[in-house]
mmCIF file of C-alpha atoms in Angstrom:
data_model
loop_
_atom_site.group_PDB
_atom_site.id
_atom_site.type_symbol
_atom_site.label_atom_id
_atom_site.label_comp_id
_atom_site.label_asym_id
_atom_site.label_seq_id
_atom_site.Cartn_x
_atom_site.Cartn_y
_atom_site.Cartn_z
ATOM 1 C CA MET A 1 108.922 35.939 -2.701
ATOM 2 C CA SER A 2 107.142 32.663 -3.551
ATOM 3 C CA VAL A 3 108.322 31.111 -0.274
ATOM 4 C CA LEU A 4 107.018 34.112 1.629
ATOM 5 C CA LEU A 5 103.645 33.935 -0.137
ATOM 6 C CA SER A 6 103.365 30.222 0.580
ATOM 7 C CA SER A 7 104.151 30.729 4.256
ATOM 8 C CA CYS A 8 101.365 33.313 4.450
ATOM 9 C CA PHE A 9 98.856 31.477 2.264
ATOM 10 C CA TYR A 10 98.738 28.030 3.852
ATOM 11 C CA PRO A 11 97.952 29.134 7.429
ATOM 12 C CA VAL A 12 95.047 31.131 6.013
ATOM 13 C CA ILE A 13 93.791 28.075 4.099
ATOM 14 C CA GLU A 14 94.177 25.864 7.179
ATOM 15 C CA GLY A 15 92.199 28.355 9.235
ATOM 16 C CA MET A 16 89.451 28.521 6.629
ATOM 17 C CA MET A 17 89.323 24.724 6.428
ATOM 18 C CA ALA A 18 88.862 24.538 10.207
ATOM 19 C CA TYR A 19 86.096 27.134 9.867
ATOM 20 C CA TYR A 20 84.496 25.003 7.150
ATOM 21 C CA ASP A 21 84.828 21.769 9.166
ATOM 22 C CA ASP A 22 83.035 23.348 12.123
ATOM 23 C CA ALA A 23 80.149 24.615 10.006
ATOM 24 C CA GLU A 24 76.814 22.792 9.899
ATOM 25 C CA LYS A 25 76.195 21.197 6.502
ATOM 26 C CA LEU A 26 73.175 19.895 4.624
ATOM 27 C CA ASP A 27 73.606 17.505 1.705
ATOM 28 C CA ILE A 28 70.748 17.208 -0.769
ATOM 29 C CA TYR A 29 70.718 13.973 -2.783
ATOM 30 C CA GLY A 30 68.244 12.899 -5.429
ATOM 31 C CA ILE A 31 68.483 9.494 -7.109
ATOM 32 C CA LEU A 32 66.562 8.499 -10.248
ATOM 33 C CA ASP A 33 66.750 4.741 -10.784
ATOM 34 C CA GLY A 34 65.614 2.749 -13.795
ATOM 35 C CA PRO A 35 66.148 2.141 -17.508
ATOM 36 C CA GLY A 36 67.648 4.996 -19.497
ATOM 37 C CA LEU A 37 64.378 5.173 -21.430
ATOM 38 C CA PHE A 38 62.870 6.764 -18.311
ATOM 39 C CA THR A 39 65.781 8.419 -16.474
ATOM 40 C CA ASP A 40 66.746 10.273 -19.650
ATOM 41 C CA LYS A 41 63.201 11.580 -20.004
ATOM 42 C CA TYR A 42 62.827 13.171 -16.556
ATOM 43 C CA VAL A 43 64.708 15.566 -14.302
ATOM 44 C CA LEU A 44 64.496 16.503 -10.635
ATOM 45 C CA GLU A 45 64.102 20.150 -9.678
ATOM 46 C CA TYR A 46 64.562 21.732 -6.260
ATOM 47 C CA SER A 47 63.169 24.864 -4.643
ATOM 48 C CA ILE A 48 64.293 26.251 -1.275
ATOM 49 C CA ASN A 49 62.095 28.885 0.329
ATOM 50 C CA ARG A 50 60.427 29.296 -3.084
ATOM 51 C CA LYS A 51 63.743 30.004 -4.813
ATOM 52 C CA GLU A 52 64.696 27.688 -7.664
ATOM 53 C CA GLN A 53 68.034 25.949 -7.120
ATOM 54 C CA GLU A 54 70.251 26.118 -10.190
ATOM 55 C CA SER A 55 73.373 24.269 -11.339
ATOM 56 C CA ILE A 56 72.835 21.206 -9.162
ATOM 57 C CA SER A 57 75.362 18.510 -10.030
ATOM 58 C CA VAL A 58 73.953 15.549 -12.016
ATOM 59 C CA THR A 59 76.000 12.407 -12.649
ATOM 60 C CA GLN A 60 75.133 9.079 -14.268
ATOM 61 C CA LYS A 61 76.376 6.154 -12.181
ATOM 62 C CA ASP A 62 76.100 2.406 -11.832
ATOM 63 C CA SER A 63 74.851 0.519 -8.763
ATOM 64 C CA ASN A 64 78.271 0.871 -7.121
ATOM 65 C CA TYR A 65 78.132 4.651 -7.646
ATOM 66 C CA LYS A 66 80.891 4.600 -10.222
ATOM 67 C CA GLN A 67 80.478 7.176 -12.967
ATOM 68 C CA THR A 68 79.502 5.630 -16.305
ATOM 69 C CA ARG A 69 77.360 6.629 -19.281
ATOM 70 C CA SER A 70 75.519 3.313 -19.164
ATOM 71 C CA GLY A 71 74.629 3.472 -15.462
ATOM 72 C CA ASN A 72 71.075 2.991 -14.232
ATOM 73 C CA LEU A 73 71.310 5.836 -11.683
ATOM 74 C CA LYS A 74 71.127 9.575 -12.146
ATOM 75 C CA VAL A 75 72.389 11.231 -8.982
ATOM 76 C CA TYR A 76 71.669 14.863 -8.079
ATOM 77 C CA VAL A 77 73.916 16.426 -5.422
ATOM 78 C CA ALA A 78 74.083 19.843 -3.749
ATOM 79 C CA GLN A 79 75.761 20.802 -0.476
ATOM 80 C CA TYR A 80 74.836 23.730 1.747
ATOM 81 C CA CYS A 81 76.690 25.296 4.688
ATOM 82 C CA ASN A 82 75.637 27.790 7.326
ATOM 83 C CA VAL A 83 78.755 29.815 6.516
ATOM 84 C CA TYR A 84 79.716 31.169 3.126
ATOM 85 C CA ILE A 85 83.014 29.926 1.709
ATOM 86 C CA GLY A 86 83.544 30.223 -2.031
ATOM 87 C CA GLY A 87 86.316 29.181 -4.371
ATOM 88 C CA ASP A 88 87.575 25.875 -5.710
ATOM 89 C CA VAL A 89 89.309 24.844 -2.478
ATOM 90 C CA PHE A 90 86.044 24.333 -0.611
ATOM 91 C CA PRO A 91 83.235 21.981 -1.683
ATOM 92 C CA CYS A 92 80.446 23.968 -0.066
ATOM 93 C CA ARG A 93 79.498 27.000 -2.144
ATOM 94 C CA ARG A 94 75.802 27.194 -1.240
ATOM 95 C CA HIS A 95 74.717 29.206 1.768
ATOM 96 C CA LEU A 96 71.889 28.354 4.169
ATOM 97 C CA ARG A 97 71.673 29.796 7.678
ATOM 98 C CA LYS A 98 68.235 28.881 9.009
ATOM 99 C CA ALA A 99 65.206 26.637 8.630
ATOM 100 C CA ALA A 100 64.225 26.054 5.015
ATOM 101 C CA ASP A 101 61.197 24.744 3.144
ATOM 102 C CA VAL A 102 62.499 22.387 0.475
ATOM 103 C CA GLU A 103 60.292 21.295 -2.417
ATOM 104 C CA ILE A 104 61.299 18.467 -4.758
ATOM 105 C CA TYR A 105 59.695 18.146 -8.183
ATOM 106 C CA ILE A 106 59.922 15.744 -11.113
ATOM 107 C CA LYS A 107 59.555 17.118 -14.627
ATOM 108 C CA ARG A 108 59.671 15.855 -18.187
ATOM 109 C CA LYS A 109 62.587 17.256 -20.186
ATOM 110 C CA SER A 110 60.367 17.681 -23.226
ATOM 111 C CA GLY A 111 58.235 20.215 -21.400
ATOM 112 C CA GLY A 112 54.962 20.287 -19.600
ATOM 113 C CA GLY A 113 54.235 20.886 -15.949
ATOM 114 C CA ARG A 114 56.242 19.549 -13.098
ATOM 115 C CA GLN A 115 54.879 17.375 -10.314
ATOM 116 C CA LEU A 116 55.561 17.843 -6.607
ATOM 117 C CA LEU A 117 57.132 14.771 -4.996
ATOM 118 C CA ALA A 118 57.803 16.062 -1.501
ATOM 119 C CA GLN A 119 57.955 19.107 0.712
ATOM 120 C CA LYS A 120 60.216 19.056 3.763
ATOM 121 C CA THR A 121 61.155 21.641 6.350
ATOM 122 C CA VAL A 122 64.763 21.210 7.461
ATOM 123 C CA ASP A 123 66.969 23.280 9.755
ATOM 124 C CA ILE A 124 70.670 23.205 8.952
ATOM 125 C CA ARG A 125 71.491 24.493 12.447
ATOM 126 C CA ASP A 126 70.152 21.431 14.261
ATOM 127 C CA PHE A 127 72.762 18.893 13.127
ATOM 128 C CA HIS A 128 76.430 19.173 12.266
ATOM 129 C CA GLN A 129 75.805 17.110 9.138
ATOM 130 C CA SER A 130 72.458 16.058 7.651
ATOM 131 C CA LEU A 131 71.202 14.520 4.435
ATOM 132 C CA LEU A 132 67.932 15.116 2.600
ATOM 133 C CA LEU A 133 67.511 12.093 0.332
ATOM 134 C CA THR A 134 64.937 11.702 -2.433
ATOM 135 C CA GLN A 135 64.668 8.314 -4.124
ATOM 136 C CA VAL A 136 62.711 7.693 -7.347
ATOM 137 C CA HIS A 137 62.321 4.320 -9.054
ATOM 138 C CA PHE A 138 60.635 3.935 -12.433
ATOM 139 C CA GLY A 139 58.242 0.995 -12.610
ATOM 140 C CA SER A 140 57.071 -1.539 -10.062
ATOM 141 C CA ASP A 141 59.085 -4.585 -11.196
ATOM 142 C CA LYS A 142 61.280 -5.324 -8.197
ATOM 143 C CA GLU A 143 62.947 -8.169 -10.096
ATOM 144 C CA GLN A 144 64.566 -5.586 -12.375
ATOM 145 C CA TYR A 145 65.978 -3.625 -9.451
ATOM 146 C CA LYS A 146 69.771 -3.697 -9.167
ATOM 147 C CA THR A 147 71.018 -3.850 -5.583
ATOM 148 C CA ARG A 148 73.368 -0.979 -4.775
ATOM 149 C CA SER A 149 76.502 -0.812 -2.669
ATOM 150 C CA ARG A 150 74.757 1.765 -0.439
ATOM 151 C CA LEU A 151 71.629 3.936 -0.267
ATOM 152 C CA ASN A 152 69.426 1.127 -1.530
ATOM 153 C CA PHE A 153 65.838 1.852 -2.485
ATOM 154 C CA ASP A 154 63.426 1.176 0.374
ATOM 155 C CA TRP A 155 60.352 -0.398 -1.237
ATOM 156 C CA ASP A 156 58.456 -0.510 2.073
ATOM 157 C CA ARG A 157 58.731 3.249 2.396
ATOM 158 C CA ALA A 158 57.939 4.154 -1.220
ATOM 159 C CA GLU A 159 54.654 5.477 -2.571
ATOM 160 C CA PRO A 160 53.491 4.816 -6.163
ATOM 161 C CA ILE A 161 52.138 7.568 -8.394
ATOM 162 C CA VAL A 162 51.332 7.832 -12.100
ATOM 163 C CA LEU A 163 52.986 10.904 -13.555
ATOM 164 C CA ASP A 164 50.613 13.523 -14.925
ATOM 165 C CA GLY A 165 49.738 13.154 -18.604
ATOM 166 C CA THR A 166 51.614 9.854 -18.960
ATOM 167 C CA ASN A 167 51.330 6.142 -18.223
ATOM 168 C CA ASP A 168 54.672 6.215 -16.383
ATOM 169 C CA THR A 169 54.537 4.925 -12.809
ATOM 170 C CA ILE A 170 57.169 5.836 -10.254
ATOM 171 C CA TYR A 171 57.786 4.846 -6.655
ATOM 172 C CA HIS A 172 59.316 7.576 -4.517
ATOM 173 C CA TYR A 173 60.063 8.849 -1.023
ATOM 174 C CA THR A 174 62.051 11.612 0.675
ATOM 175 C CA VAL A 175 63.754 11.311 4.078
ATOM 176 C CA TRP A 176 65.810 13.712 6.187
ATOM 177 C CA TYR A 177 68.706 12.011 8.028
ATOM 178 C CA TRP A 178 71.165 13.010 10.705
ATOM 179 C CA ASP A 179 74.495 11.956 9.187
ATOM 180 C CA LYS A 180 76.984 10.873 11.881
ATOM 181 C CA ASN A 181 79.844 10.260 9.465
ATOM 182 C CA ASN A 182 83.191 11.952 10.080
ATOM 183 C CA TYR A 183 84.039 13.204 6.606
ATOM 184 C CA LYS A 184 87.611 13.980 7.598
ATOM 185 C CA GLU A 185 88.160 10.214 7.477
ATOM 186 C CA SER A 186 85.884 9.245 4.576
ATOM 187 C CA ASN A 187 83.836 11.261 2.073
ATOM 188 C CA THR A 188 81.460 8.358 1.404
ATOM 189 C CA ILE A 189 77.954 8.303 2.848
ATOM 190 C CA LYS A 190 77.537 5.233 5.053
ATOM 191 C CA ASP A 191 74.110 3.684 5.597
ATOM 192 C CA GLU A 192 74.882 2.617 9.159
ATOM 193 C CA LEU A 193 75.639 6.223 10.170
ATOM 194 C CA LEU A 194 72.365 7.671 8.889
ATOM 195 C CA ILE A 195 69.664 8.227 11.510
ATOM 196 C CA GLU A 196 66.213 9.224 10.309
ATOM 197 C CA ILE A 197 64.882 12.504 11.660
ATOM 198 C CA PRO A 198 61.128 11.981 12.242
ATOM 199 C CA SER A 199 58.551 14.232 10.606
ATOM 200 C CA SER A 200 57.357 15.197 14.093
ATOM 201 C CA TYR A 201 60.774 16.653 14.948
ATOM 202 C CA LYS A 202 60.431 20.005 16.778
ATOM 203 C CA GLN A 203 56.656 20.024 16.287
#
């Protein structure tokens, strides 16, 4: 019986994986960079078409993106597909089938209002794989910045703001990229395969 079940189960899984591989995908990444004094005090929040996004993965990592409690990076990750496939076998459990207005906010954990960092309109249907990347760096001291193995902070692109009700200064930016990586071969984002999608796209 177990052999029979296996022979029936795996072709179904293979077919679903092919269905998943062909689906358009949107990765949402948010990176908070800086001393724990600041990254522990703030969180990123996301809204898509005015709906709050819950249970987004948050991991503390070092500059080589290795998970560690003492890392200077807090990385937020969520993946969306234009087909719905649930379960533990598939990494894409969030569903998005059309153009979406994405709002990214920063908020103090201790309470108070949140502050809008960026608003982007993206269309998952336009690219097989795309990446919406938000970068936040606490403070303006570039000498304290730790160079990363990938997805380095672009100081020339960043805008400084003082967070409401505080003396905390951040530099931040958000960019939508076409991601040309073939994730069947590697599941790591590669800088050289990211192509910026201009704000004027489809306008």
